[in-house]
XYZ file of C-alpha atoms in Angstrom:
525
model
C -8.590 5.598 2.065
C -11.170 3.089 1.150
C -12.288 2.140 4.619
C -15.834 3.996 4.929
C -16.278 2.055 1.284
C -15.178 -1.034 2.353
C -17.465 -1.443 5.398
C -20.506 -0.470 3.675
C -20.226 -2.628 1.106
C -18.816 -5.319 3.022
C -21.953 -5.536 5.035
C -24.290 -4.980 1.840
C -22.601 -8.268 0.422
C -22.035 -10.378 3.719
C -26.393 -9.811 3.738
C -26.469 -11.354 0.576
C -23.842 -14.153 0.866
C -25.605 -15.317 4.285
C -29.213 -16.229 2.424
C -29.982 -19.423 0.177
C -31.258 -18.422 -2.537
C -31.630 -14.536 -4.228
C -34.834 -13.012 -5.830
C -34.927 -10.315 -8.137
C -35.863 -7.962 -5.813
C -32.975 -8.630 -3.234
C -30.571 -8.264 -5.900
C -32.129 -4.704 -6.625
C -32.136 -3.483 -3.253
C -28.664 -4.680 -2.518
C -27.220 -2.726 -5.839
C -29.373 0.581 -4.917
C -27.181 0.573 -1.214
C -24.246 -0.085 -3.540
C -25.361 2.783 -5.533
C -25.507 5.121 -2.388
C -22.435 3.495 -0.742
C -20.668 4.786 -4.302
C -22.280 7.999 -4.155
C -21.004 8.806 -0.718
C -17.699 7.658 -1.421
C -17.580 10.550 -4.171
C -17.339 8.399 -7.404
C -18.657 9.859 -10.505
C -22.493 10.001 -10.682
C -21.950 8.685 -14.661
C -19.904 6.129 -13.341
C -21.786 4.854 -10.345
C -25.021 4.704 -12.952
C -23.149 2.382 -15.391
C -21.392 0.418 -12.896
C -24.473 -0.811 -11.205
C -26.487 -1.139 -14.723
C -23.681 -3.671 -15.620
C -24.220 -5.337 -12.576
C -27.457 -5.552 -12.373
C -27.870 -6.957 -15.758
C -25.088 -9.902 -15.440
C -26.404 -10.445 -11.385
C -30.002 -11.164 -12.790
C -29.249 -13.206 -15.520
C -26.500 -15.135 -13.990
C -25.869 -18.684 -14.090
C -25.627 -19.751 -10.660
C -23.199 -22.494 -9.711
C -24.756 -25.752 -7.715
C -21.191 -25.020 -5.746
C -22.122 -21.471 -5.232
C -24.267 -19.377 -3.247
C -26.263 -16.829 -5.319
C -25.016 -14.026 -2.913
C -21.482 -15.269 -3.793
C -22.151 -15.107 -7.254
C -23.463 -11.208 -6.711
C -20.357 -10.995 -5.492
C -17.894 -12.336 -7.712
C -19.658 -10.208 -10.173
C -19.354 -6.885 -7.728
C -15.612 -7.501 -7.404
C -14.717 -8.528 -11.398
C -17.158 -4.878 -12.578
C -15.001 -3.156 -9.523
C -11.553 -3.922 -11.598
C -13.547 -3.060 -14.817
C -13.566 0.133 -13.442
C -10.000 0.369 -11.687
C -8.912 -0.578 -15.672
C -8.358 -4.464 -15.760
C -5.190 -4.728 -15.657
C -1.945 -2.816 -13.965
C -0.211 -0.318 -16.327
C 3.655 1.061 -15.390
C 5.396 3.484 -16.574
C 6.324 2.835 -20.689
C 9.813 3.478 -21.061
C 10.079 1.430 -24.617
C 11.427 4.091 -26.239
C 15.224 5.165 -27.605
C 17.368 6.719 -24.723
C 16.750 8.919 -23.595
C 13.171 8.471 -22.939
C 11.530 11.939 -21.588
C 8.791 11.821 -18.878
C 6.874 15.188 -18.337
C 5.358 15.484 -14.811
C 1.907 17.722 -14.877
C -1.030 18.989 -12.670
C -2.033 21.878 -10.007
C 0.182 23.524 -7.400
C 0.191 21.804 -4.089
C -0.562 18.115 -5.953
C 2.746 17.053 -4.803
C 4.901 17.242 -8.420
C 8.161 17.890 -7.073
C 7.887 15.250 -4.380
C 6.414 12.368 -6.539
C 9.212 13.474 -9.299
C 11.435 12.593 -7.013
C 10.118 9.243 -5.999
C 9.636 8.285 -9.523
C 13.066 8.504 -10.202
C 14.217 6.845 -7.093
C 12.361 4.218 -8.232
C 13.713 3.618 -11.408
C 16.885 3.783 -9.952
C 16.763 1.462 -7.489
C 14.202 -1.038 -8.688
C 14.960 -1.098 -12.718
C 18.658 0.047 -12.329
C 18.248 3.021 -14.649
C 20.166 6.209 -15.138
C 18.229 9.323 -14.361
C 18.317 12.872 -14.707
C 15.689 15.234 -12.811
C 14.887 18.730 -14.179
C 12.941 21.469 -12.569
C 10.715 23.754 -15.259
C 9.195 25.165 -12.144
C 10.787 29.197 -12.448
C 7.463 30.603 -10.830
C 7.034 28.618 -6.775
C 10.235 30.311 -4.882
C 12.874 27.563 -4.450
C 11.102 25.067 -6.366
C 14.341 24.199 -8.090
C 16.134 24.109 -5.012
C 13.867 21.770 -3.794
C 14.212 18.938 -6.939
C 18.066 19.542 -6.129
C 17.967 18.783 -2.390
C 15.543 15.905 -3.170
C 18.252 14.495 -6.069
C 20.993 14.589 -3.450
C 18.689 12.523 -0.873
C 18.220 9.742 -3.629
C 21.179 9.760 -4.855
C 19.556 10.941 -8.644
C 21.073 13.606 -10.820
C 19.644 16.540 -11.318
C 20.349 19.097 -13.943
C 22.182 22.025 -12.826
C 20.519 25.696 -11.789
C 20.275 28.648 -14.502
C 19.229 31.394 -13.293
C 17.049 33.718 -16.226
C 16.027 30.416 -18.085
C 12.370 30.399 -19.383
C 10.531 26.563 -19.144
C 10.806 25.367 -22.655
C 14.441 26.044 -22.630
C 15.310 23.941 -19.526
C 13.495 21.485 -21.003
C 15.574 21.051 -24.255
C 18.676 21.846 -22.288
C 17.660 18.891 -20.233
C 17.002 16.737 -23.038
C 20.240 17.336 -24.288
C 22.266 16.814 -20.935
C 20.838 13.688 -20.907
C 21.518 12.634 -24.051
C 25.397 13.526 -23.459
C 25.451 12.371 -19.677
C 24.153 8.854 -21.520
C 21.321 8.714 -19.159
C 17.684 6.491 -19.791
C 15.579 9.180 -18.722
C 14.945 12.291 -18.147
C 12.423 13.343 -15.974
C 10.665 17.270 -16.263
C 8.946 18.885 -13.397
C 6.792 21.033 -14.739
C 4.883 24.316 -12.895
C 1.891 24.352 -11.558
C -0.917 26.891 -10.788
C -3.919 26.737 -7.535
C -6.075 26.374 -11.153
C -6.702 25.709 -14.487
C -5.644 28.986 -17.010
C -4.687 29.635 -20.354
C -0.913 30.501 -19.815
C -0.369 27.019 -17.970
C -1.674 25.164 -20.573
C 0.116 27.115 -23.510
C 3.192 26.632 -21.219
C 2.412 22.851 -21.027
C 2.081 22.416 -24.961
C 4.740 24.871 -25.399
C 7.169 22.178 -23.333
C 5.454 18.850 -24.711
C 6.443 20.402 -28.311
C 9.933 21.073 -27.529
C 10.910 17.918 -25.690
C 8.400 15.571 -26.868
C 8.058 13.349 -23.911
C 7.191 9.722 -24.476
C 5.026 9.676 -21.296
C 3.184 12.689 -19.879
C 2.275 11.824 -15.949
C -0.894 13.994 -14.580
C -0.149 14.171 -10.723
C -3.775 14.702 -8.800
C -4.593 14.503 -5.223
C -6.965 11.644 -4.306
C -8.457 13.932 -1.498
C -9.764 16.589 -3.974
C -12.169 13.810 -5.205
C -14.594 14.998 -8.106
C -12.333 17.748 -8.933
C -9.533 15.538 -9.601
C -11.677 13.879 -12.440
C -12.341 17.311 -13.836
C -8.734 18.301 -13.628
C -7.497 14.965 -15.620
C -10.269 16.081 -18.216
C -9.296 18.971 -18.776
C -5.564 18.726 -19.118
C -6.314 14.921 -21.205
C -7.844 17.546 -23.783
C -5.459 20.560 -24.041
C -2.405 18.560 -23.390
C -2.655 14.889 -23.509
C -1.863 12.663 -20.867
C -0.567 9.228 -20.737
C -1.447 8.184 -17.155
C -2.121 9.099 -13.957
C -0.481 9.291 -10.616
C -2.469 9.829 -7.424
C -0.737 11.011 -4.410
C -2.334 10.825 -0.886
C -4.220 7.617 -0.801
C -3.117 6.666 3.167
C -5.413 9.357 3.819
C -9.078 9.583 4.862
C -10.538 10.556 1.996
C -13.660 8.469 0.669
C -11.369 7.330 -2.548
C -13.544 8.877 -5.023
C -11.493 10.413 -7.906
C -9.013 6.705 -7.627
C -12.506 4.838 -8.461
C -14.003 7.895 -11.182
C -10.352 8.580 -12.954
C -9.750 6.027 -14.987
C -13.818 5.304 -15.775
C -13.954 8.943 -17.064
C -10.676 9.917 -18.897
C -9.967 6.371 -19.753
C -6.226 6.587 -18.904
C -4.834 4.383 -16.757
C -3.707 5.168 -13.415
C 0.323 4.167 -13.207
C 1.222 4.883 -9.812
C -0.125 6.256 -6.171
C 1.861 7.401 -3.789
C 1.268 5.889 0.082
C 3.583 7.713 2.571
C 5.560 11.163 2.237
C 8.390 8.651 2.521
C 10.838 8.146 -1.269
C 10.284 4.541 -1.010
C 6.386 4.869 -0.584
C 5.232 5.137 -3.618
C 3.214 1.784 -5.677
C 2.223 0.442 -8.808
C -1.623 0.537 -9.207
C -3.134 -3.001 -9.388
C -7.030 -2.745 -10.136
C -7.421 -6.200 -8.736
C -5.395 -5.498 -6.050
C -7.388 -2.426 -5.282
C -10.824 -4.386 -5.941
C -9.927 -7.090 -3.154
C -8.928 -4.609 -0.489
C -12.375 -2.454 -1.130
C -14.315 -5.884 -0.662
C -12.017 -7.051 2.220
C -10.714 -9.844 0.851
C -7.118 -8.890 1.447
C -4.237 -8.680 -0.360
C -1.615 -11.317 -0.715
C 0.359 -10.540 -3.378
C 1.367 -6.705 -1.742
C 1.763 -8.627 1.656
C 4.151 -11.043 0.200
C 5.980 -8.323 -1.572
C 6.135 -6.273 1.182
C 7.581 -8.883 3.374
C 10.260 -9.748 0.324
C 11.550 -6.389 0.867
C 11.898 -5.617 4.484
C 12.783 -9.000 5.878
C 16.472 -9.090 5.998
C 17.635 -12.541 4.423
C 20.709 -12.932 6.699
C 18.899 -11.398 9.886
C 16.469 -14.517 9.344
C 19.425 -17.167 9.116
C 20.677 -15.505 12.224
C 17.371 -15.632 14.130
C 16.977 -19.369 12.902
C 20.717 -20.402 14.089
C 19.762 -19.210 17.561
C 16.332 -20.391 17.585
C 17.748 -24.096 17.266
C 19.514 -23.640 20.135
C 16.369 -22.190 22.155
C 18.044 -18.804 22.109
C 15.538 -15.781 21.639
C 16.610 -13.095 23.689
C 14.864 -9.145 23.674
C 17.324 -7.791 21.001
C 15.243 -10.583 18.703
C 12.244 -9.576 19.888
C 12.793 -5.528 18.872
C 14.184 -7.027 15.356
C 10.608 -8.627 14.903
C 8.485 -5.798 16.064
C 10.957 -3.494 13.607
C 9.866 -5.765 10.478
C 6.457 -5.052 11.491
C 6.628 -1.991 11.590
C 8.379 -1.319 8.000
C 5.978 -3.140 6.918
C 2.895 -0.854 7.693
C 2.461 -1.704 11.175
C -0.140 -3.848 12.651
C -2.349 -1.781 10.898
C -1.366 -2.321 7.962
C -0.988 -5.891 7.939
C -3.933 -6.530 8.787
C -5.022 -4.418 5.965
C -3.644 -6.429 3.629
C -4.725 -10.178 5.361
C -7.701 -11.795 3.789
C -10.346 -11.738 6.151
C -9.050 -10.049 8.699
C -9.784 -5.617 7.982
C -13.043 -5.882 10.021
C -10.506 -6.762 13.133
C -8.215 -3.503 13.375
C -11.300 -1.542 14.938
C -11.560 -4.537 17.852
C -7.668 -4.720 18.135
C -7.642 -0.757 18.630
C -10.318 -0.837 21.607
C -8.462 -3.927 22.679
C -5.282 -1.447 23.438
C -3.171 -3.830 20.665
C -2.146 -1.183 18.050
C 1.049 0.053 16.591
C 1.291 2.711 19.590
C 1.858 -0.273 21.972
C 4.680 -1.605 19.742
C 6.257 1.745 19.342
C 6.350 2.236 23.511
C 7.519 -1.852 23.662
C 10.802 -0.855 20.915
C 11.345 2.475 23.565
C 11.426 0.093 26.536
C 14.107 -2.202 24.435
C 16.343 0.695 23.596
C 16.206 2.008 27.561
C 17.935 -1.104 28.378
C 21.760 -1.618 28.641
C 23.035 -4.392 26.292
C 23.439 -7.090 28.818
C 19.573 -6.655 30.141
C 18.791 -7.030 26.463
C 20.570 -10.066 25.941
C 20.086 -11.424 29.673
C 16.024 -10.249 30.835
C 16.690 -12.013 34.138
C 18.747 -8.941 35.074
C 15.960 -7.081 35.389
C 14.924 -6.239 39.322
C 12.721 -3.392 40.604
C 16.057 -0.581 40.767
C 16.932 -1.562 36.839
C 12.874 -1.422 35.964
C 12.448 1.911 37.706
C 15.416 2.999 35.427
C 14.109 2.307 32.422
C 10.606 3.146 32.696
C 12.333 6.742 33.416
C 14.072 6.454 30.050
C 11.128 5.280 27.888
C 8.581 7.482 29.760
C 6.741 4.113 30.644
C 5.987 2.140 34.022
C 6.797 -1.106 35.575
C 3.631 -2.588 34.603
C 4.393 -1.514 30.755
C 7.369 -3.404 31.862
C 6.080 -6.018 32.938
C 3.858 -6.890 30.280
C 6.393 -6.861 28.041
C 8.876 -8.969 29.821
C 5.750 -11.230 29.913
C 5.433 -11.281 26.104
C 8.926 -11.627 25.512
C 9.032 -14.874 27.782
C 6.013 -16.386 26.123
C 7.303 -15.892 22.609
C 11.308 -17.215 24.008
C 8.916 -20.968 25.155
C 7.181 -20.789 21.908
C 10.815 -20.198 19.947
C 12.174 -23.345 22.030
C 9.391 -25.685 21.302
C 9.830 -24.551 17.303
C 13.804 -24.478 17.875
C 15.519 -26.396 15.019
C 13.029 -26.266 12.858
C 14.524 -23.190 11.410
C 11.696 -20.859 11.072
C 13.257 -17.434 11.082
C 11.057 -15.152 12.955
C 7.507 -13.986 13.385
C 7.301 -12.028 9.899
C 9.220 -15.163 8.032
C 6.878 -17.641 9.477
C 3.832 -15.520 8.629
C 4.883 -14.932 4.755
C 5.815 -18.662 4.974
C 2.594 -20.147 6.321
C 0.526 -17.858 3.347
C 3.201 -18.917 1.072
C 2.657 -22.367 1.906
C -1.073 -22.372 1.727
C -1.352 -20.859 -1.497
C 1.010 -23.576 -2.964
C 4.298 -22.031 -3.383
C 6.320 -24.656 -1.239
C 8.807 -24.075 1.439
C 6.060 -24.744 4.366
C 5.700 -22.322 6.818
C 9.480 -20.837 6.417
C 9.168 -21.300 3.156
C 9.185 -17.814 1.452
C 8.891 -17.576 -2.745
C 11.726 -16.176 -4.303
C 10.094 -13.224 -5.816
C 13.147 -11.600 -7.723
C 12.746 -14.861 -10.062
C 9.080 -13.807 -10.649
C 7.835 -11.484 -13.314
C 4.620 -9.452 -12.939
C 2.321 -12.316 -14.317
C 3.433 -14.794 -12.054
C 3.025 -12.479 -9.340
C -0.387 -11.988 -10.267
C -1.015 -15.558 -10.652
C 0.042 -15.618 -6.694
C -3.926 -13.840 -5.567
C -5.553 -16.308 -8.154
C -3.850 -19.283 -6.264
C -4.746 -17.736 -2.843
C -8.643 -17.122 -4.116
C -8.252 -21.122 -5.256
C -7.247 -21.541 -1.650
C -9.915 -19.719 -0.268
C -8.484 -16.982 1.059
C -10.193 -14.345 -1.097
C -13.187 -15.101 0.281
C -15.005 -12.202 2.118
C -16.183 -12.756 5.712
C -13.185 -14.211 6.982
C -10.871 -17.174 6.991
C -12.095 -20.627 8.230
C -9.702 -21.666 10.714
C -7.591 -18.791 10.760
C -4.819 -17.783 8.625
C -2.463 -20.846 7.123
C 0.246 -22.313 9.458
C -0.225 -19.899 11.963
C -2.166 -22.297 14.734
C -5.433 -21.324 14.762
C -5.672 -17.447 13.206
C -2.739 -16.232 15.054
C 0.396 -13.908 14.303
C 2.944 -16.355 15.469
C 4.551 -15.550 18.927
C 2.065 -13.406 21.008
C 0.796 -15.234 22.996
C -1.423 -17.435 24.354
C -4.422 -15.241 25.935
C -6.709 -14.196 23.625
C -7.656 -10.505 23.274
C -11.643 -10.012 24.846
C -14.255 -9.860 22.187
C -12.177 -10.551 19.103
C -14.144 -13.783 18.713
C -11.020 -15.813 19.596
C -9.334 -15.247 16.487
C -6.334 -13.467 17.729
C -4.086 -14.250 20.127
C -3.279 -11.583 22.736
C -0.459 -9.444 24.056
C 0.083 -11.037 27.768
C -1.307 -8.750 30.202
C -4.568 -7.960 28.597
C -7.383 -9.802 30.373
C -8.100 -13.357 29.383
C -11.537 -14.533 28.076
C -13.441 -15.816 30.238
């Protein structure tokens, strides 16, 4: 979503942070490209003006450091007025409030209510182990109902039975009290939407907020509508009241607008955004986390977390039992290119690695994108069990075979087998060390670097952690220096020199030689 944002302003701030000392005059024409760069992203013409104002008056006044750059002070103070206007600090959801606590879900048609309804209370019900009952007010879309239902029995969340004839504000207290009698923690209301703003929705809407009187009242926008969105949460802030926001969409392509305007303008904070049309996709808004990503400076904390919850504890063990005994055979290898991909891909990843956004437009031309892994993991399932756990099997009449299955070739083949026998030398030379796999070592050599212990397999225990220590976790890696736009010195920690562990030796052409190749691609000369 933020990418257009992020490379403009990355290169207005890497002009400043390259130059000794700042005049007045560079500051100014640095904050007017900011103030375009803004502008074309679709943020809030109020907004942009104030945003750059406060800027401008702490940049010019600043005390400058004898440690510091003056174009690293412009941006320190870029980045802290950026979460200023993301709202400081992360809100969630409130739910301290007497069972059962009632959430009403708002906005336009087509926002995605029903769907984020859903994910909300998957969410609570897997992450903060509460009871939950869903309830559609929606008696205008066709099926809408239907729909919350079939989504309830995909999560595994209870939703309140179909009555046929029912008008809005009487589901609503019927849901209430089913929920109070079912002993459940919240109750959840999915309320009707229209393509626009009239009078009957919003009579409907206070109709409902009077006769359930929910403790939180969610507005669900689309981030790709951009300046309407602000208008929208205006609108319904006044006539209804809302408590927060949620923004849906932002993995598209939009320019991120409305996420950067919202809270600025109705001064509510934005709760949650949902990521992926997936249930589990769906985030808790960090400003600072938000901040660091727009400025390229990466995003530990979400990477770590990320990796806490796809990387299979006992999966690792396994891998690290075999890899003392120089075992690493290709069933490993599709485990390790499976964690990458539930964790965003390569893509993704590299989103969320300090320093390193301004590389997934050389990695694409390079051919090494999440495509390549996807046709690797088809190659891997083509294969009978004992060529997975024996490669040497595999002559011309078995290669043929499988490229036919996975719609490849031999050379695809071939390169992979390539890869596979690289990474099985590297495992050996690292076996009984116990380092559990690519992903593992990754997480471990940030982990270590940003002083959490363990050394490179070393990953934090995050289910011990509350929020603030979590948070503490990007303050100890901007310590570190891994906030730090422009890149990391000497590559990423433990990982030999700015590599993902295991790919390789030959280093992909033109990427400066900061990441290590998939064999087969050409060697630098």
């Amino acid at each position: 979503m933020f990418e257009n944002l992020q490379d403009r302003l990355g290169s207005i701030l890497n002009g400043l942070t390259g130059r000794g000392a700042l005049s007045e005059a560079d500051v100014s024409a640095a904050l007017r490209e900011v103030r375009r760069a803004l502008l074309e992203a679709d943020v809030a013409l109020d907004v942009v003006r104030s945003f750059t104002d406060r800027v401008r008056e702490k940049a010019v006044g600043a005390e400058i450091l004898k440690s510091i750059k003056p174009g690293q002070m412009v941006v320190k103070i870029v980045h802290d007025e950026l979460i200023e206007m993301l709202g400081g600090e992360g809100v969630g959801i409130d739910l301290n409030a007497p069972a059962p606590v009632v959430v009403m879900v708002v906005g336009l048609q087509g926002s995605g209510k029903t769907t984020t309804t859903a994910k909300i209370a998957n969410r609570l019900t897997s992450r903060d182990r509460k009871k939950v009952l869903m309830a559609s007010l929606d008696t205008r879309r066709p099926a809408a109902q239907e729909q919350l239902r079939q989504l309830g029995v995909q999560t595994g969340v209870d939703t309140l039975p179909i009555i046929s004839g029912q008008s809005p504000t009487d589901i609503a207290a019927r849901a209430v009290q089913a929920a109070k009698l079912g002993g459940h923690d919240i109750v959840i209301l999915d309320t009707a939407g229209r393509t626009h703003i009239d009078e009957p929705l919003m009579v409907e809407m206070a109709d409902i907020k009077k006769k359930s009187n929910p403790h939180e009242i969610l507005l669900v926008a689309d981030s790709l509508t951009g300046q309407d969105a602000v208008n929208l949460a205006r609108n319904f802030d006044e006539r209804v009241g809302i408590t927060g926001l949620v923004l849906t969409r932002m993995d598209g392509d939009g320019r991120g607008g409305a996420a950067l305007s919202m809270r600025a303008v109705t001064g509510k904070p934005i709760k949650l955004i949902g990521v992926g049309e997936k249930m589990g996709e769906l985030e808790e808004f960090h400003p600072r986390r938000i901040a660091d990503r727009i400025l390229g400076m990466g995003d530990i904390v979400s990477l770590v977390e990320k990796a806490a919850e796809n990387i299979d504890a006992e999966k690792a063990a396994a891998m690290a039992a075999k890899m003392a005994k120089g075992k690493f055979d290709l069933n490993d290898l599709a485990d390790q290119l499976g964690q990458m991909q539930k964790m965003g891909g390569m893509g993704g990843i590299m989103g969320l690695m300090p320093g390193m956004s301004g590389m997934k437009d050389k990695m694409a031309a390079a051919g090494l994108d999440d495509r390549l892994f996807k046709r690797q993991l088809a190659i891997i399932s083509s294969m009978t069990k004992a060529e997975r756990a024996n490669p040497d099997l595999l002559k011309h009449s078995r290669k043929k075979r499988i490229a036919a299955g996975s719609g490849t070739d031999a050379s695809d083949i071939n390169k992979l087998l390539k890869m596979h026998r690289q990474m099985a030398d590297m495992m050996k030379m690292m076996g009984g060390k116990g380092k559990g796999g690519m992903m593992k070592q990754l997480m471990g050599g940030l982990a270590g670097k940003m002083g959490l212990g363990g050394g490179m397999g070393g990953m934090p225990d995050l289910s011990n952690m509350d929020p603030k220590q979590l948070e503490a976790l990007q303050k100890q890696a901007e310590a570190a220096g891994l906030g730090r736009p422009g890149g990391l010195p000497g590559g990423l920690p433990g990982l030999g020199g700015g590599g993902l562990p295991g790919l390789g030796g030959a280093k992909l052409p033109g990427l400066g030689g900061g990441f290590p190749g998939l064999p087969g691609l050409p060697k630098k000369k």
